[in-house]
Amino acid sequence: MRDAATPPTTLTLVYLARLRETFGTATERLEPPPEVTTVATLRTWLAARGGAWSTELAPARAVRIAVNHELARPDTPLHAGDEVALFPPVTGG
Amino acid sequence: MRDAATPPTTLTLVYLARLRETFGTATERLEPPPEVTTVATLRTWLAARGGAWSTELAPARAVRIAVNHELARPDTPLHAGDEVALFPPVTGG
Amino acid sequence: MPVRVQTTDFDVSAELAALRGADPRVGAVAAFIGTVRDVNDAASVATMTLEHYPGMTEKALAGIVDEAKSRWDIIDALVIHRVGELKPTDQIVLVGVTGAHRGEAFAACEFIIDYLKTRAPFWKKEVTPDGTRWVEPRASDDDAAARWTAPAEPPR
Amino acid sequence: MPVRVQTTDFDVSAELAALRGADPRVGAVAAFIGTVRDVNDAASVATMTLEHYPGMTEKALAGIVDEAKSRWDIIDALVIHRVGELKPTDQIVLVGVTGAHRGEAFAACEFIIDYLKTRAPFWKKEVTPDGTRWVEPRASDDDAAARWTAPAEPPR
């Protein structure tokens, strides 16, 4: 994901479990606008797509976000090439 | 142990683990005097035999006593035919 | 510190024997096995599918095991979690912890499964008579995990 | 509610499978395995012999299991304890508890081994380089068992 052909602002998004089903996609690569610098601003920007995005990513909904396989917080910064995963609270074990 | 040939005041004593070794006996049947009515009075009476009995059954020593396979307390009453076991604190598991 | 995600079943004896190795310092093995129940939230469950997030899962489990090792005086720990389709009575997860003494082994084992339940990226989807549904997280699992944070000492 | 005393080894998988049966209410299995260490109280241990009080042992173990069942909402419990000659790394005891949920299964499992350690009539005799000795009871075992009495709620 960090190869030379990747523009510096490209993120890989991964949607899991119920979010994958409601969004109808498992993964996408995207180039967010400059104001998307953190996990929280990415979530707000994705919610603005409307429809299922607006519903599932509404502030009141429990959504977990991981950056490069580590659970992130709203203020976790994003960098070019990051893999950002969005998923519901986990239910394993 | 409750057969007709057993005198009503007969007890079966069982000694286990270190007590069996120091007393040199695993079991005995005996007829204690009338004042031996409880676990505590039995212990005192046995300790009066002297030697290892006096040492191992001294009041300061930790000795567990079971009557008919149930852990007993000093005031647990004794009855004819009872099986009374004396042993050190347990160390299983 | 083995951590594994697999579709196949596991043999508890073989896994715990491998965890113990021939280490004669081990005096206590605490273990937990999670199994599929046929009823969840009052609905009967025919089968379930377990999904995970490859890459993150292994990292999350290894992190939880490392955290347990830093908190308690244990010798080793093991987590095996199944994914894919499972049916009632199937084994889902095995947590095993070895230590010299049982108190630390029990605490670390309970900590690992509590943290796994709230931090490792697994999701269950159940097939019930009313159709397919994603399992909702339990507040009791959050409470169980919260026991291990602040104060620094776990609530034993 | 199986309780067994035996000289032979046990297979953890087979015993836990038998305990679970095919009961689909079971969602959690907590287990404890005690094993022989090669060092005890700073002395190296070559072999040990476990003695018990036949008749009382089974009654004491069954009583402890009954007590666990009355205190926690568990489905079933199992205790297997070996006697006779054992060497380092050998399995000594297995406690297994099944329940719908893990919190009760863990608590009952820990309770059973804590009570067994202070109430079931087993004694260990070790062979060390300095000769044969009876193992002394541990104050920490008394403390562990005392956790479960007064107040009525166990200290979780």
XYZ file of C-alpha atoms in Angstrom:
498
model
C 0.000 0.000 0.000
C 2.983 2.257 0.256
C 4.291 1.624 -3.254
C 5.452 4.572 -5.341
C 2.333 4.568 -7.546
C 0.054 5.399 -4.595
C -0.767 9.094 -4.273
C 0.187 10.328 -0.829
C -3.399 11.014 0.187
C -4.801 7.589 -0.695
C -6.403 5.477 2.049
C -7.557 1.857 1.882
C -10.946 1.488 3.547
C -12.134 -1.892 4.846
C -15.729 -2.579 5.925
C -16.489 -5.628 8.028
C -19.469 -7.694 9.217
C -22.764 -5.764 9.181
C -21.128 -2.644 7.731
C -19.801 -4.598 4.756
C -23.317 -5.870 4.095
C -25.151 -2.571 4.466
C -22.562 -0.596 2.480
C -22.476 -3.328 -0.175
C -18.697 -3.212 -0.379
C -15.798 -4.856 1.426
C -13.024 -2.462 0.527
C -12.310 0.676 -1.460
C -9.408 3.019 -2.069
C -10.134 6.683 -1.817
C -8.550 10.074 -1.752
C -10.254 12.181 0.891
C -10.156 15.997 0.881
C -7.456 17.792 2.889
C -9.751 18.407 5.900
C -9.889 14.638 6.556
C -6.898 14.322 8.864
C -8.234 12.068 11.656
C -10.480 9.090 12.249
C -13.290 11.407 13.384
C -13.155 13.656 10.319
C -13.027 10.596 8.028
C -16.163 9.211 9.671
C -18.024 12.512 9.269
C -16.960 12.769 5.618
C -18.113 9.187 4.870
C -21.449 9.762 6.671
C -22.073 12.705 4.316
C -22.456 10.182 1.472
C -26.020 9.750 2.748
C -28.183 6.597 2.724
C -26.730 3.639 4.629
C -23.548 5.662 5.216
C -25.445 8.391 7.006
C -27.441 5.880 9.072
C -24.636 3.522 10.072
C -22.059 6.221 10.780
C -24.380 8.626 12.645
C -22.674 9.925 15.797
C -25.008 7.933 18.056
C -24.100 4.596 16.431
C -21.393 2.405 17.938
C -18.723 2.051 15.249
C -15.207 0.798 15.878
C -12.384 2.046 13.674
C -8.933 0.481 13.347
C -5.953 2.094 11.630
C -3.327 -0.304 10.343
C -4.806 -3.135 12.459
C -4.805 -1.191 15.721
C -7.990 0.069 17.382
C -8.050 3.833 16.928
C -9.611 6.761 18.770
C -11.461 9.717 17.189
C -8.333 11.853 17.295
C -6.029 9.225 15.780
C -4.289 10.928 12.816
C -4.410 9.458 9.298
C -1.515 9.207 6.887
C -1.180 8.318 3.224
C -1.274 4.560 2.707
C -3.114 3.799 5.937
C -5.527 0.867 6.037
C -8.620 2.073 7.873
C -11.223 -0.508 8.927
C -14.755 0.315 10.093
C -16.784 -2.332 11.930
C -19.493 -2.856 14.565
C -18.580 -3.717 18.180
C -17.009 -7.165 18.216
C -18.888 -10.310 19.278
C -16.328 -13.125 19.259
C -15.256 -15.528 21.970
C -18.863 -51.127 62.529
C -22.342 -51.123 64.036
C -22.672 -54.891 64.290
C -24.176 -56.387 67.435
C -20.814 -57.614 68.763
C -19.496 -54.057 69.058
C -19.781 -52.635 72.572
C -21.684 -49.345 72.467
C -18.660 -47.307 73.519
C -16.299 -48.636 70.865
C -14.745 -46.171 68.380
C -12.698 -46.917 65.273
C -9.708 -44.605 65.098
C -7.951 -43.914 61.777
C -4.573 -42.163 61.532
C -3.469 -40.745 58.191
C -0.349 -39.396 56.485
C 2.285 -38.119 58.927
C 0.219 -39.125 61.977
C 0.020 -42.734 60.770
C 3.807 -42.772 60.459
C 4.625 -41.149 63.783
C 2.033 -43.190 65.719
C 3.161 -46.341 63.926
C -0.413 -47.468 63.376
C -3.079 -46.915 60.734
C -6.153 -47.872 62.707
C -7.257 -49.136 66.088
C -10.489 -49.884 67.890
C -10.790 -48.596 71.398
C -13.179 -48.066 74.237
C -12.595 -44.657 75.754
C -13.664 -43.765 79.299
C -17.063 -42.120 79.842
C -15.630 -38.581 79.978
C -14.656 -38.841 76.279
C -17.865 -37.515 74.722
C -16.545 -35.111 72.066
C -13.754 -34.714 69.529
C -11.908 -32.364 71.913
C -12.037 -34.729 74.885
C -10.929 -37.644 72.695
C -7.907 -35.664 71.512
C -6.922 -34.775 75.080
C -7.301 -38.390 76.182
C -5.139 -39.663 73.295
C -2.482 -36.995 73.921
C -2.182 -38.303 77.506
C -0.646 -41.508 76.074
C 2.614 -39.515 75.971
C 5.473 -39.750 73.448
C 4.484 -39.069 69.843
C 0.848 -38.824 70.921
C 1.594 -36.017 73.318
C 3.747 -34.197 70.748
C 1.506 -34.532 67.698
C -1.759 -33.874 69.532
C -0.504 -30.955 71.674
C -3.077 -28.124 71.632
C -0.778 -25.885 69.543
C -0.479 -28.469 66.719
C -2.774 -28.258 63.719
C -4.688 -31.538 63.660
C -7.831 -32.165 61.628
C -10.408 -34.635 62.910
C -13.204 -36.193 60.873
C -16.121 -38.151 62.315
C -17.760 -40.611 59.944
C -16.024 -38.960 56.965
C -17.153 -35.415 57.816
C -14.746 -32.759 59.111
C -15.582 -32.244 62.795
C -15.209 -29.406 65.270
C -13.909 -29.694 68.839
C -17.458 -29.867 70.220
C -18.675 -32.505 67.740
C -20.204 -35.316 69.901
C -19.030 -38.929 69.577
C -21.259 -41.987 69.503
C -20.651 -45.710 69.670
C -19.501 -47.075 66.332
C -18.175 -43.783 65.021
C -15.144 -43.788 62.717
C -12.879 -40.991 63.912
C -9.941 -39.984 61.696
C -7.024 -37.807 62.807
C -4.775 -36.213 60.200
C -2.567 -33.200 59.429
C -3.904 -30.270 57.401
C -4.529 -31.476 53.844
C -2.146 -30.780 50.953
C -3.849 -32.111 47.828
C -4.741 -30.407 44.580
C 2.803 -17.527 23.005
C 0.823 -19.300 20.286
C -2.179 -17.450 18.858
C -4.150 -19.105 16.077
C -7.248 -18.443 13.982
C -8.561 -21.502 12.181
C -11.687 -23.053 10.664
C -10.942 -26.536 12.018
C -11.733 -27.822 15.488
C -9.030 -28.107 18.165
C -8.138 -30.837 20.660
C -7.951 -29.375 24.155
C -5.624 -32.055 25.574
C -3.137 -31.763 22.720
C -3.134 -27.963 22.803
C -2.664 -27.752 26.573
C 0.037 -30.434 26.468
C 1.918 -28.422 23.817
C 1.495 -25.272 25.902
C 2.906 -26.981 28.996
C 5.676 -28.618 26.998
C 7.841 -30.510 29.454
C 8.272 -27.427 31.628
C 8.516 -28.653 35.237
C 7.995 -25.129 36.588
C 4.312 -25.409 35.629
C 2.064 -26.221 38.583
C -1.223 -24.767 37.320
C -3.070 -24.701 34.015
C -6.212 -22.577 33.768
C -8.315 -23.025 30.651
C -11.481 -21.660 29.117
C -13.457 -23.158 26.247
C -16.283 -21.204 24.633
C -18.952 -23.301 22.923
C -21.951 -22.540 20.685
C -25.280 -22.503 22.541
C -28.556 -23.349 20.813
C -30.282 -20.326 22.314
C -29.147 -16.707 22.277
C -31.240 -13.725 23.318
C -34.312 -15.984 23.503
C -34.016 -17.160 19.857
C -32.994 -20.663 18.876
C -29.800 -20.890 16.861
C -29.395 -23.446 14.061
C -25.928 -22.452 12.882
C -23.626 -19.461 13.129
C -20.892 -18.003 11.009
C -17.862 -16.373 12.559
C -16.136 -13.665 10.551
C -12.881 -11.930 11.466
C -10.484 -9.289 10.184
C -7.372 -11.157 9.034
C -4.169 -9.433 10.003
C -5.708 -7.424 12.794
C -7.061 -10.505 14.583
C -3.682 -12.120 15.161
C -2.189 -8.786 16.216
C -5.043 -8.092 18.664
C -4.837 -11.569 20.224
C -1.053 -11.407 20.545
C -1.403 -7.981 22.162
C -3.896 -9.296 24.716
C -1.620 -12.227 25.562
C 1.362 -9.874 25.957
C -0.693 -7.664 28.248
C -1.643 -10.687 30.392
C 2.017 -11.719 30.619
C 3.017 -8.238 31.743
C 0.297 -8.107 34.403
C 0.637 -11.566 35.959
C 3.462 -13.929 36.802
C 2.513 -16.623 34.313
C 4.684 -18.910 32.216
C 2.854 -19.067 28.891
C -0.559 -18.527 27.305
C -2.436 -19.775 24.272
C -5.448 -18.547 22.306
C -7.135 -20.503 19.509
C -10.251 -19.005 17.894
C -12.301 -20.647 15.184
C -13.939 -18.863 12.249
C -16.396 -20.015 9.583
C -19.583 -21.986 10.072
C -20.293 -23.513 13.484
C -23.281 -25.280 15.021
C -24.534 -25.655 18.600
C -22.133 -27.546 20.930
C -19.148 -26.779 18.643
C -16.035 -25.375 20.286
C -15.391 -21.720 19.390
C -12.397 -20.589 21.407
C -9.726 -21.990 23.700
C -7.712 -19.906 26.161
C -5.009 -21.707 28.145
C -2.596 -20.232 30.684
C 0.250 -21.954 32.532
C 1.876 -20.724 35.718
C 3.607 -21.863 38.867
C 0.505 -21.090 40.930
C -3.199 -21.141 40.229
C -4.244 -17.648 41.318
C -2.225 -15.900 38.621
C -3.155 -18.484 35.975
C -6.881 -18.073 36.656
C -6.715 -14.275 36.644
C -4.743 -14.137 33.389
C -7.080 -16.644 31.713
C -10.181 -14.690 32.674
C -8.539 -11.426 31.613
C -7.660 -12.824 28.174
C -11.173 -14.028 27.390
C -12.739 -10.817 28.757
C -10.475 -8.673 26.579
C -10.872 -10.934 23.566
C -14.660 -10.532 23.834
C -14.424 -6.745 23.579
C -11.237 -6.107 21.551
C -10.537 -8.894 19.068
C -12.194 -8.396 15.655
C -14.610 -11.327 15.444
C -18.319 -11.111 14.567
C -20.999 -13.758 14.883
C -23.910 -14.100 12.502
C -26.658 -16.470 13.570
C -29.220 -18.412 11.566
C -32.492 -18.489 13.552
C -36.082 -19.398 12.582
C -36.653 -15.669 11.927
C -33.717 -15.488 9.540
C -30.105 -14.434 9.696
C -28.913 -11.818 12.173
C -25.680 -10.326 13.412
C -25.196 -10.948 17.128
C -25.442 -7.795 19.230
C -22.623 -7.071 21.678
C -23.404 -7.635 25.353
C -23.147 -4.913 27.973
C -22.042 -7.647 30.401
C -18.961 -8.223 28.244
C -18.044 -4.543 28.466
C -18.531 -4.719 32.229
C -16.348 -7.815 32.455
C -13.522 -6.147 30.520
C -13.855 -2.930 32.520
C -13.099 -4.876 35.729
C -9.470 -5.077 34.617
C -8.864 -1.345 34.178
C -8.398 1.308 36.851
C -7.461 0.694 39.580
C -4.142 -0.716 38.400
C -4.666 -3.864 40.463
C -7.243 -6.240 39.009
C -10.301 -6.920 41.162
C -9.434 -10.281 42.681
C -21.570 -34.539 38.929
C -18.720 -37.000 38.464
C -16.076 -37.115 41.182
C -13.246 -39.622 40.851
C -10.084 -40.639 42.674
C -7.714 -42.745 40.593
C -4.080 -43.769 40.204
C -4.153 -43.530 36.394
C -3.746 -40.378 34.315
C -6.737 -38.625 32.733
C -7.373 -37.190 29.283
C -8.590 -33.603 29.584
C -10.393 -33.514 26.216
C -12.274 -36.750 26.855
C -13.251 -35.747 30.385
C -14.472 -32.284 29.386
C -16.338 -33.725 26.386
C -18.112 -36.177 28.693
C -18.919 -33.364 31.120
C -20.426 -31.243 28.339
C -22.239 -34.213 26.852
C -24.288 -32.912 23.954
C -25.901 -30.237 26.115
C -26.491 -27.214 23.857
C -27.165 -24.947 26.869
C -23.408 -24.994 27.573
C -21.638 -21.850 26.390
C -18.654 -21.845 28.727
C -16.286 -24.459 30.120
C -13.793 -23.379 32.786
C -11.103 -25.881 33.683
C -8.152 -26.191 36.016
C -5.350 -28.741 35.841
C -2.863 -29.053 38.681
C 0.529 -30.494 37.741
C 3.616 -31.649 39.670
C 6.419 -29.066 39.793
C 10.057 -30.069 40.141
C 10.665 -27.501 42.864
C 8.681 -26.937 46.058
C 9.712 -24.699 48.956
C 13.152 -24.318 47.333
C 13.865 -28.083 47.256
C 13.960 -30.113 44.070
C 11.376 -32.861 43.847
C 12.169 -36.202 42.189
C 8.838 -37.946 42.819
C 5.864 -37.561 45.108
C 3.295 -39.885 46.579
C -0.291 -38.797 47.079
C -2.234 -40.457 49.872
C -5.930 -39.999 50.602
C -8.634 -41.166 52.990
C -10.877 -43.484 50.969
C -14.537 -42.966 51.672
C -14.132 -39.476 53.045
C -12.407 -38.208 49.896
C -15.311 -38.908 47.552
C -17.787 -37.486 50.081
C -15.721 -34.310 50.555
C -15.321 -33.749 46.803
C -19.015 -34.362 46.132
C -19.871 -31.941 48.933
C -17.642 -29.239 47.435
C -19.217 -29.725 43.996
C -22.713 -29.539 45.528
C -21.750 -26.328 47.315
C -20.499 -24.821 44.034
C -23.751 -25.779 42.313
C -25.794 -24.146 45.045
C -23.752 -20.924 44.903
C -23.501 -20.398 41.143
C -25.736 -20.902 38.148
C -23.680 -23.633 36.540
C -24.758 -26.706 34.590
C -22.340 -29.391 35.784
C -18.949 -29.881 37.392
C -16.283 -32.557 37.481
C -13.359 -33.336 39.779
C -10.728 -36.002 39.103
C -7.851 -36.366 41.561
C -4.969 -38.782 41.230
C -3.305 -40.689 44.089
C -0.194 -42.846 44.243
C 3.245 -42.063 42.870
C 3.659 -39.053 40.578
C 6.650 -37.282 39.030
C 7.261 -33.698 37.859
C 5.023 -32.599 34.945
C 2.417 -35.299 35.779
C -1.199 -34.200 36.010
C -2.572 -34.321 39.585
C -6.074 -32.907 39.471
C -8.695 -31.772 36.960
C -11.596 -29.481 37.803
C -14.084 -28.737 35.016
C -17.222 -26.606 35.201
C -19.838 -26.023 32.498
C -22.304 -23.161 32.399
C -24.251 -20.931 30.078
C -21.905 -18.013 30.788
C -18.246 -17.754 31.655
C -18.347 -15.616 34.808
C -20.198 -18.221 36.859
C -18.156 -21.091 35.392
C -14.841 -19.411 36.284
C -15.978 -18.548 39.818
C -17.254 -22.056 40.524
C -14.086 -23.642 39.103
C -11.823 -21.490 41.241
C -14.009 -22.106 44.304
C -13.840 -25.886 43.841
C -10.039 -26.027 43.607
C -9.634 -23.577 46.510
C -11.924 -25.664 48.725
C -10.385 -28.933 47.568
C -6.945 -27.641 48.596
C -8.093 -27.009 52.177
C -10.893 -29.549 52.739
C -10.373 -32.731 50.738
C -8.276 -35.377 52.543
C -5.205 -35.690 50.332
C -1.586 -35.519 51.487
C 1.579 -35.189 49.439
C 4.889 -36.776 50.377
C 7.894 -35.646 48.354
C 11.190 -37.350 47.620
C 13.933 -34.689 47.574
C 17.752 -34.933 47.697
C 17.476 -34.486 51.489
C 15.086 -37.399 51.815
C 11.362 -37.936 52.057
C 9.112 -35.271 53.562
C 5.432 -34.553 53.974
C 4.427 -31.351 52.204
C 3.456 -28.549 54.564
C 0.140 -26.785 53.996
C 0.321 -23.289 52.517
C -1.112 -20.255 54.261
C -1.927 -18.906 50.775
C -4.295 -21.860 50.286
C -6.137 -20.996 53.486
C -6.358 -17.382 52.315
C -7.684 -18.478 48.922
C -10.403 -20.606 50.524
C -11.295 -17.860 53.004
C -12.129 -15.521 50.096
C -15.311 -17.512 49.520
C -16.745 -17.166 53.022
C -18.393 -14.096 54.576
C -19.542 -11.897 52.962
C -22.105 -14.098 51.241
C -21.090 -12.805 47.818
C -17.758 -14.125 46.579
C -15.056 -11.515 45.975
C -15.170 -11.105 42.222
